[in-house]
Tab-separated table of C-alpha atoms in Angstrom:
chain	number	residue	atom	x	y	z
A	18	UNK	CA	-9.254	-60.889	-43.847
A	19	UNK	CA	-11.082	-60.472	-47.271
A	20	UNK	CA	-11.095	-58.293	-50.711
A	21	UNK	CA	-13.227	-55.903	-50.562
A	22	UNK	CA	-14.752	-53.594	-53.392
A	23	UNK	CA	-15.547	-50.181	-52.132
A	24	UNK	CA	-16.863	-47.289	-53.200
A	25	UNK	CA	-14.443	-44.639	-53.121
A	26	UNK	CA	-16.526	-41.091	-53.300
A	27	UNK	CA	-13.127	-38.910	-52.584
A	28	UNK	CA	-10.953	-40.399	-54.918
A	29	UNK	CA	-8.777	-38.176	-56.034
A	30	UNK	CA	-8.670	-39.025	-60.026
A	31	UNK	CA	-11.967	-40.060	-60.714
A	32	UNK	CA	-14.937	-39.426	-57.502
A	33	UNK	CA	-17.056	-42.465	-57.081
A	34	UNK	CA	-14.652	-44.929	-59.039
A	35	UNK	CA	-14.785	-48.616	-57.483
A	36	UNK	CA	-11.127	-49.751	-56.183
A	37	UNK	CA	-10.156	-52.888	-55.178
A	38	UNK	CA	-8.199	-53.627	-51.657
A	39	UNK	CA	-6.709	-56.186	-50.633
A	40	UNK	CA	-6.808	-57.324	-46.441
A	41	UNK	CA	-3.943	-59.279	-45.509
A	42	UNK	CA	-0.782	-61.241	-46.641
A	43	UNK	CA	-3.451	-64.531	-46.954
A	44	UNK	CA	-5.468	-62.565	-49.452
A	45	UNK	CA	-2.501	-62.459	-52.546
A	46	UNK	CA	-4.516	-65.092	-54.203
A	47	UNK	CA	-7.659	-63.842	-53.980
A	48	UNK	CA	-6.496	-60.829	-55.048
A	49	UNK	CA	-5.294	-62.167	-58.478
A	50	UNK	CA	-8.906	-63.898	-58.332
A	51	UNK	CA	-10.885	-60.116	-58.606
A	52	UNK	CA	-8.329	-58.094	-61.243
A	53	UNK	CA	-11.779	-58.715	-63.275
A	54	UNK	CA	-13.727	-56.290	-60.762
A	55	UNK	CA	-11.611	-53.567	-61.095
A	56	UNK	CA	-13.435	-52.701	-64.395
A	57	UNK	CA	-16.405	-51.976	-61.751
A	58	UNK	CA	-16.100	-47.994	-62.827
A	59	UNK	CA	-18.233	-45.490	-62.929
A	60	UNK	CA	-17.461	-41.972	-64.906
A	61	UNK	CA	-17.479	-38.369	-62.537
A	62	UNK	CA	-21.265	-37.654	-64.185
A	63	UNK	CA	-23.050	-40.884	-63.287
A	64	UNK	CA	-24.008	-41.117	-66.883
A	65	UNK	CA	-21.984	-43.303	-68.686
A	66	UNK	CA	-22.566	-46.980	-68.137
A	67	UNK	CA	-21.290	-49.130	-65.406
A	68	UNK	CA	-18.758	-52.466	-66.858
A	69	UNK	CA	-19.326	-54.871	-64.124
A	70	UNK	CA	-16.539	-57.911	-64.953
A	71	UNK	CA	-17.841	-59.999	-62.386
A	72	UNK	CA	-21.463	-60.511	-63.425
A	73	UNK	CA	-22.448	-63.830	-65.687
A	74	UNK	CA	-22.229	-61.861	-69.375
A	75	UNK	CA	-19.011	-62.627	-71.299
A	76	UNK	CA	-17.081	-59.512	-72.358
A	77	UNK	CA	-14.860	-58.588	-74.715
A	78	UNK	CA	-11.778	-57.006	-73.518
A	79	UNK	CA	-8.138	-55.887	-75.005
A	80	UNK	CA	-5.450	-55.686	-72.878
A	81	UNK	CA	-2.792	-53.747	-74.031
A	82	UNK	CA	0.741	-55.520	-72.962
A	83	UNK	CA	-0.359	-58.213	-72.548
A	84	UNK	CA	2.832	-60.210	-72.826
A	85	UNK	CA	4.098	-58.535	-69.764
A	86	UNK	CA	4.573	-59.183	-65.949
A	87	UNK	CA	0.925	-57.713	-65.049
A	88	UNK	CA	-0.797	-57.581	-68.227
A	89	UNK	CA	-0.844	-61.032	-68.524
A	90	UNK	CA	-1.478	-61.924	-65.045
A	91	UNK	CA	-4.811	-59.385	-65.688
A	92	UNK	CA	-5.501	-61.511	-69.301
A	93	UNK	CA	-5.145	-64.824	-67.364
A	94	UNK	CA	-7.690	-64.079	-64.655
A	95	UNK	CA	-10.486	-62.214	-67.157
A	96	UNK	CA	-9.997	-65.887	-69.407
A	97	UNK	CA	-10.827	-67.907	-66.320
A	98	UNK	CA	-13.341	-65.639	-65.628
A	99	UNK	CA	-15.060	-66.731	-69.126
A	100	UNK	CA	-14.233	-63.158	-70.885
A	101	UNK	CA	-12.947	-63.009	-74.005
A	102	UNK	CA	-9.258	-61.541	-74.568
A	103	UNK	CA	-7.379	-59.892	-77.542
A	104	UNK	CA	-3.702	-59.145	-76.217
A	105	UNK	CA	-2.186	-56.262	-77.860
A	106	UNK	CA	1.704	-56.066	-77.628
A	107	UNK	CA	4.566	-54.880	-79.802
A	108	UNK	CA	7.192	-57.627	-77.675
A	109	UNK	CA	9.374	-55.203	-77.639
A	110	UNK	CA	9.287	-55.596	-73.495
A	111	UNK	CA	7.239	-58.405	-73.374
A	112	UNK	CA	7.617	-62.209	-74.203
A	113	UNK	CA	6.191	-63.943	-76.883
A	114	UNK	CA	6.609	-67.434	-74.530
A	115	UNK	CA	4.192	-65.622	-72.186
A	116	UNK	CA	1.406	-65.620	-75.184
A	117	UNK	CA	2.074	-69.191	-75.567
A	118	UNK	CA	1.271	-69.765	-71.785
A	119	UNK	CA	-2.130	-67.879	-71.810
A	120	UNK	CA	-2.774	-70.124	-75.159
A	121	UNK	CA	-2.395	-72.849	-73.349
A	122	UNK	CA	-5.340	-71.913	-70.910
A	123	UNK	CA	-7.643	-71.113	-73.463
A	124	UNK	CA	-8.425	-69.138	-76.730
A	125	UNK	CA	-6.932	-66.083	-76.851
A	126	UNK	CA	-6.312	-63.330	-80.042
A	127	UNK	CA	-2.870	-61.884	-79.819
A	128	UNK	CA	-2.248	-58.624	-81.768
A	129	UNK	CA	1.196	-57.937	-82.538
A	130	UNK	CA	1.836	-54.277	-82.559
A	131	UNK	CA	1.717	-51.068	-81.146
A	132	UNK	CA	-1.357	-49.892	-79.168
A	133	UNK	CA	-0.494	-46.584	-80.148
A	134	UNK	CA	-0.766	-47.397	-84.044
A	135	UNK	CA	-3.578	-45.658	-85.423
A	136	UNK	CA	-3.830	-47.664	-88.385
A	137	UNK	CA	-4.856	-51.035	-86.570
A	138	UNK	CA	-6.769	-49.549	-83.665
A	139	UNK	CA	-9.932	-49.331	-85.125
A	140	UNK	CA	-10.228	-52.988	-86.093
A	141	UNK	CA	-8.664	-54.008	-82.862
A	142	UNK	CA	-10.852	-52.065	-81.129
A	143	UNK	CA	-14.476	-53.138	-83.006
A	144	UNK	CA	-17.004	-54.596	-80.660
A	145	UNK	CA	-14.906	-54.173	-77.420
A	146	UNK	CA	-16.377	-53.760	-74.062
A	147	UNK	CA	-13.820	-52.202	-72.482
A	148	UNK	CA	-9.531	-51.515	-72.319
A	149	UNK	CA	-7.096	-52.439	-70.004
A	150	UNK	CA	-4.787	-50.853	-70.692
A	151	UNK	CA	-1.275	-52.219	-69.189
A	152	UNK	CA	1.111	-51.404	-71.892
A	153	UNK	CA	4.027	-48.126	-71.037
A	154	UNK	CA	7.738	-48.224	-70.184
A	155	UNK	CA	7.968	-48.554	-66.564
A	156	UNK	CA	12.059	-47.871	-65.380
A	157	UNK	CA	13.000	-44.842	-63.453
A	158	UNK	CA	16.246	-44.391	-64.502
A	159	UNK	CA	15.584	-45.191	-67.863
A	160	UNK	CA	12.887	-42.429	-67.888
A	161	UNK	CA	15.752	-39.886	-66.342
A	162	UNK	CA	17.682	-40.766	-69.130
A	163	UNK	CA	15.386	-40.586	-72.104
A	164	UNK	CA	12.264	-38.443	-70.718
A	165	UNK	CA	11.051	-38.074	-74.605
A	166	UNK	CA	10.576	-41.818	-74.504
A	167	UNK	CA	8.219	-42.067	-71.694
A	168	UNK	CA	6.162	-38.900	-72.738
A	169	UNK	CA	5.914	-40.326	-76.234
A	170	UNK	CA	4.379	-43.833	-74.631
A	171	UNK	CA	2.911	-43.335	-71.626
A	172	UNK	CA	1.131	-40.184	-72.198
A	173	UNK	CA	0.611	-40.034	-75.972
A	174	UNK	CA	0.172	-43.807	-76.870
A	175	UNK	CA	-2.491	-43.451	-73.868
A	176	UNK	CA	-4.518	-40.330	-75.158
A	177	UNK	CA	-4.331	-42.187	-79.123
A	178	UNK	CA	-5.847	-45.398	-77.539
A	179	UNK	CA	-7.804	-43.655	-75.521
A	180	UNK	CA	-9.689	-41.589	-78.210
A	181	UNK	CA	-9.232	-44.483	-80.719
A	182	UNK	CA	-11.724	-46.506	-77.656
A	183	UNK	CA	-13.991	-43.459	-77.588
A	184	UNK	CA	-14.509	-43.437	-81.576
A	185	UNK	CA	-15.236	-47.475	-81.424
A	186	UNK	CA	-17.881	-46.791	-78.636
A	187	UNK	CA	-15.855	-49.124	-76.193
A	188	UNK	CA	-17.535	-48.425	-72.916
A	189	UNK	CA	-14.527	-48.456	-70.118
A	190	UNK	CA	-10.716	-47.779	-69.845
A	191	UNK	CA	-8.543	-48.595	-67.162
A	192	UNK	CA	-4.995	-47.505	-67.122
A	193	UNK	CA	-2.164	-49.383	-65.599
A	194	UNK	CA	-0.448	-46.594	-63.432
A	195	UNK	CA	1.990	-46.710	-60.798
A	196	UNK	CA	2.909	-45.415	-56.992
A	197	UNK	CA	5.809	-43.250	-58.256
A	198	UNK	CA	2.733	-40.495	-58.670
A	199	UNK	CA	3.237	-40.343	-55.188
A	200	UNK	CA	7.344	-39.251	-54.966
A	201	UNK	CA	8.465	-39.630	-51.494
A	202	UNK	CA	6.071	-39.306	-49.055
A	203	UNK	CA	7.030	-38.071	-46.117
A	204	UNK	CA	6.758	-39.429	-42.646
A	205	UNK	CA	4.322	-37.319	-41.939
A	206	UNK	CA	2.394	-37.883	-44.562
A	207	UNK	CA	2.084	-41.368	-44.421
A	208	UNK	CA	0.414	-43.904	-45.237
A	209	UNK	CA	-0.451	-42.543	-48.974
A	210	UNK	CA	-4.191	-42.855	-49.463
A	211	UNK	CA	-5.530	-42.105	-52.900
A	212	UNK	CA	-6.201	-38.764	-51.713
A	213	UNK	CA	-2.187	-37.969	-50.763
A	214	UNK	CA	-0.992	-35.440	-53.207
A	215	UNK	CA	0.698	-36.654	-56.338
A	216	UNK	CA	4.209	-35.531	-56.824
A	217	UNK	CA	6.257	-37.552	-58.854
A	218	UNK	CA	10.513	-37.218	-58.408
A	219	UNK	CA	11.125	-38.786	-61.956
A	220	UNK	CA	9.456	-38.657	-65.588
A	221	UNK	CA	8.131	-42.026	-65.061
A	222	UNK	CA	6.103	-40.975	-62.359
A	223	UNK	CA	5.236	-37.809	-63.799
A	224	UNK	CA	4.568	-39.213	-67.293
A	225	UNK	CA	1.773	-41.516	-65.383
A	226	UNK	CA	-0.004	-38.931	-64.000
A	227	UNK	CA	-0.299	-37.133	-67.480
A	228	UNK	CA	-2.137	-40.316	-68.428
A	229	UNK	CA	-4.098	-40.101	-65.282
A	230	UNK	CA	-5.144	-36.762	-66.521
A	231	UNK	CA	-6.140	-37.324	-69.875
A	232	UNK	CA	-8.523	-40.125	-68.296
A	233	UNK	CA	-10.038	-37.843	-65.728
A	234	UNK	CA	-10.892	-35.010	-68.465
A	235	UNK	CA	-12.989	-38.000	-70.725
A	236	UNK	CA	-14.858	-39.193	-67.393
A	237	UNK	CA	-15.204	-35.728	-66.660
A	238	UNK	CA	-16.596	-34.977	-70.136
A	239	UNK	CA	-18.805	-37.950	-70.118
A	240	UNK	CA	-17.074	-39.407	-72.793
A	241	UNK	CA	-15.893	-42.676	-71.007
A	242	UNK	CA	-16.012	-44.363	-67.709
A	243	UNK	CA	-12.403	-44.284	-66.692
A	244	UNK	CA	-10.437	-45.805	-63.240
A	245	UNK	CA	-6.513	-46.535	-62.565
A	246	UNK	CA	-4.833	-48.548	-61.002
A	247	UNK	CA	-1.364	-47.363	-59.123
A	248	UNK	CA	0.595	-50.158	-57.930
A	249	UNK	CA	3.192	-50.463	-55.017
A	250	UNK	CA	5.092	-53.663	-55.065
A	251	UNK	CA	3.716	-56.076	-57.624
A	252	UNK	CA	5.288	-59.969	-57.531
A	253	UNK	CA	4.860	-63.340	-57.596
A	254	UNK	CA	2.705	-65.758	-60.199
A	255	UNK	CA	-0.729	-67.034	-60.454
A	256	UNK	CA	-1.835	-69.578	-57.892
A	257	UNK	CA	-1.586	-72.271	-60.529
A	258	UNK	CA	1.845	-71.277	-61.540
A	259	UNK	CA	1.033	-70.690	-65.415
A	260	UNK	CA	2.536	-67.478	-65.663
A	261	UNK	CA	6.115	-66.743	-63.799
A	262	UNK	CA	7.880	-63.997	-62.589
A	263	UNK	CA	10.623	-62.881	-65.411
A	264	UNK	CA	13.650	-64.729	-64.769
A	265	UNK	CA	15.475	-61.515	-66.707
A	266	UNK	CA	14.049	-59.009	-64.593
A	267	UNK	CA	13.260	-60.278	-61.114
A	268	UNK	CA	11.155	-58.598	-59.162
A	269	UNK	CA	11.058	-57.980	-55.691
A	270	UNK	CA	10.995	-60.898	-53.634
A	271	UNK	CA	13.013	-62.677	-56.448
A	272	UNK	CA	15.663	-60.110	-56.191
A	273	UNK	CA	16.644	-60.268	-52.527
A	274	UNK	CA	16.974	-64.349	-52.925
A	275	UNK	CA	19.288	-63.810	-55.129
């Protein structure tokens, strides 16, 4: 078993963007090994540059919640791959102890604020190669309860940064999505494929494919190169054990120890 990088010419969101897949329970580590690739994309009109994270040239890349369970898993990986990192974060979800561990690995600029602040996004953004863009609220009940909330920052703190990228002339944007664009799939319709139809049961989910949307109208446009990620279960740490799981919020495995 092995990661592989393929070409995916059907994709639903964005035709022709590069995905990563993992082979295999053996493979979790070198999964965490090629986050970097994922920024192989490539915009619907073939135009816009290619970001390849895995070639020798240092980039400079922000990564927008950093201080959280993925983001900083992503950061991590792109500073042992020799890139440079600015972590944007308000802490308002994530942990400034986390910020501490990546310094502890290596330089790192941490930003706090809000990705979604217009008045610090265009120095953040100067001379950046590309976004990651990791930062949203990410509970389903939460979202049924307050669906204002998760409109206001997953979709418009996404299209603001997004734009506020385009304006600096930073060349690629990934966006952190999630399954729950998927709903329920049926029996019948599994196993969900990126080409399964997207229909969210909650705002989280629906609020995610917004942001998916607003992505796939600037790659359509040829005004970025744009992919997404959508994740299913995400746990565990790094294979050297820098960064943990949240002892707060456990996540999946953690939760049925305990």
């Amino acid at each position: 078993a092995r990661v592989n990088a393929s070409q995916s010419s059907s994709s639903q969101l964005i035709p022709g963007a590069v995905s990563t897949r993992a082979c295999g329970r053996s493979d979790m580590q070198a999964l965490y090994g090629r986050i970097p690739s994922c920024l192989v994309i490539r915009a619907v009109n073939r135009h816009t540059p290619l970001l390849n994270m895995v070639d020798s040239t240092s980039k400079k890349v922000i990564v927008t919640g950093g201080a959280g369970y993925v983001g900083s898993h992503a950061a991590l990986e792109l500073m042992r791959a020799g890139h440079q990192v600015t972590v944007i974060d308000t802490l308002e979800r994530g942990s400034a102890a986390v910020i501490d561990r990546l310094r502890s690995q290596g330089t790192i600029e941490f930003i706090h604020g809000d990705c979604g602040d217009p008045s610090i996004l265009p120095s953040a953004l100067e001379g950046m190669d590309a976004v990651m863009h990791f930062a949203a609220y990410a509970k389903i009940d939460e979202s049924v309860k307050f669906p204002e909330l998760y409109e206001k920052n997953n979709v418009g703190v996404t299209h603001q940064l997004l734009e506020s990228a385009i304006d600096q002339g930073v060349a690629s944007f990934m966006l952190s999505s999630t399954c729950a664009v998927y709903g329920s799939p049926s029996d019948t319709t599994r196993p969900v494929t990126e080409e399964s139809p997207l229909s969210a049961a909650n705002p989280y989910g629906q609020s995610k494919i917004r942001a998916e949307n607003i992505l796939r109208t600037a790659a359509e446009e040829g005004r970025s190169s744009a992919g997404v990620l959508r994740y299913f279960n995400v746990l565990g740490s790094d294979e050297q054990g820098v960064l943990k799981e949240p002892i707060e919020e456990p996540r999946l495995v953690s939760a049925c120890i305990q």
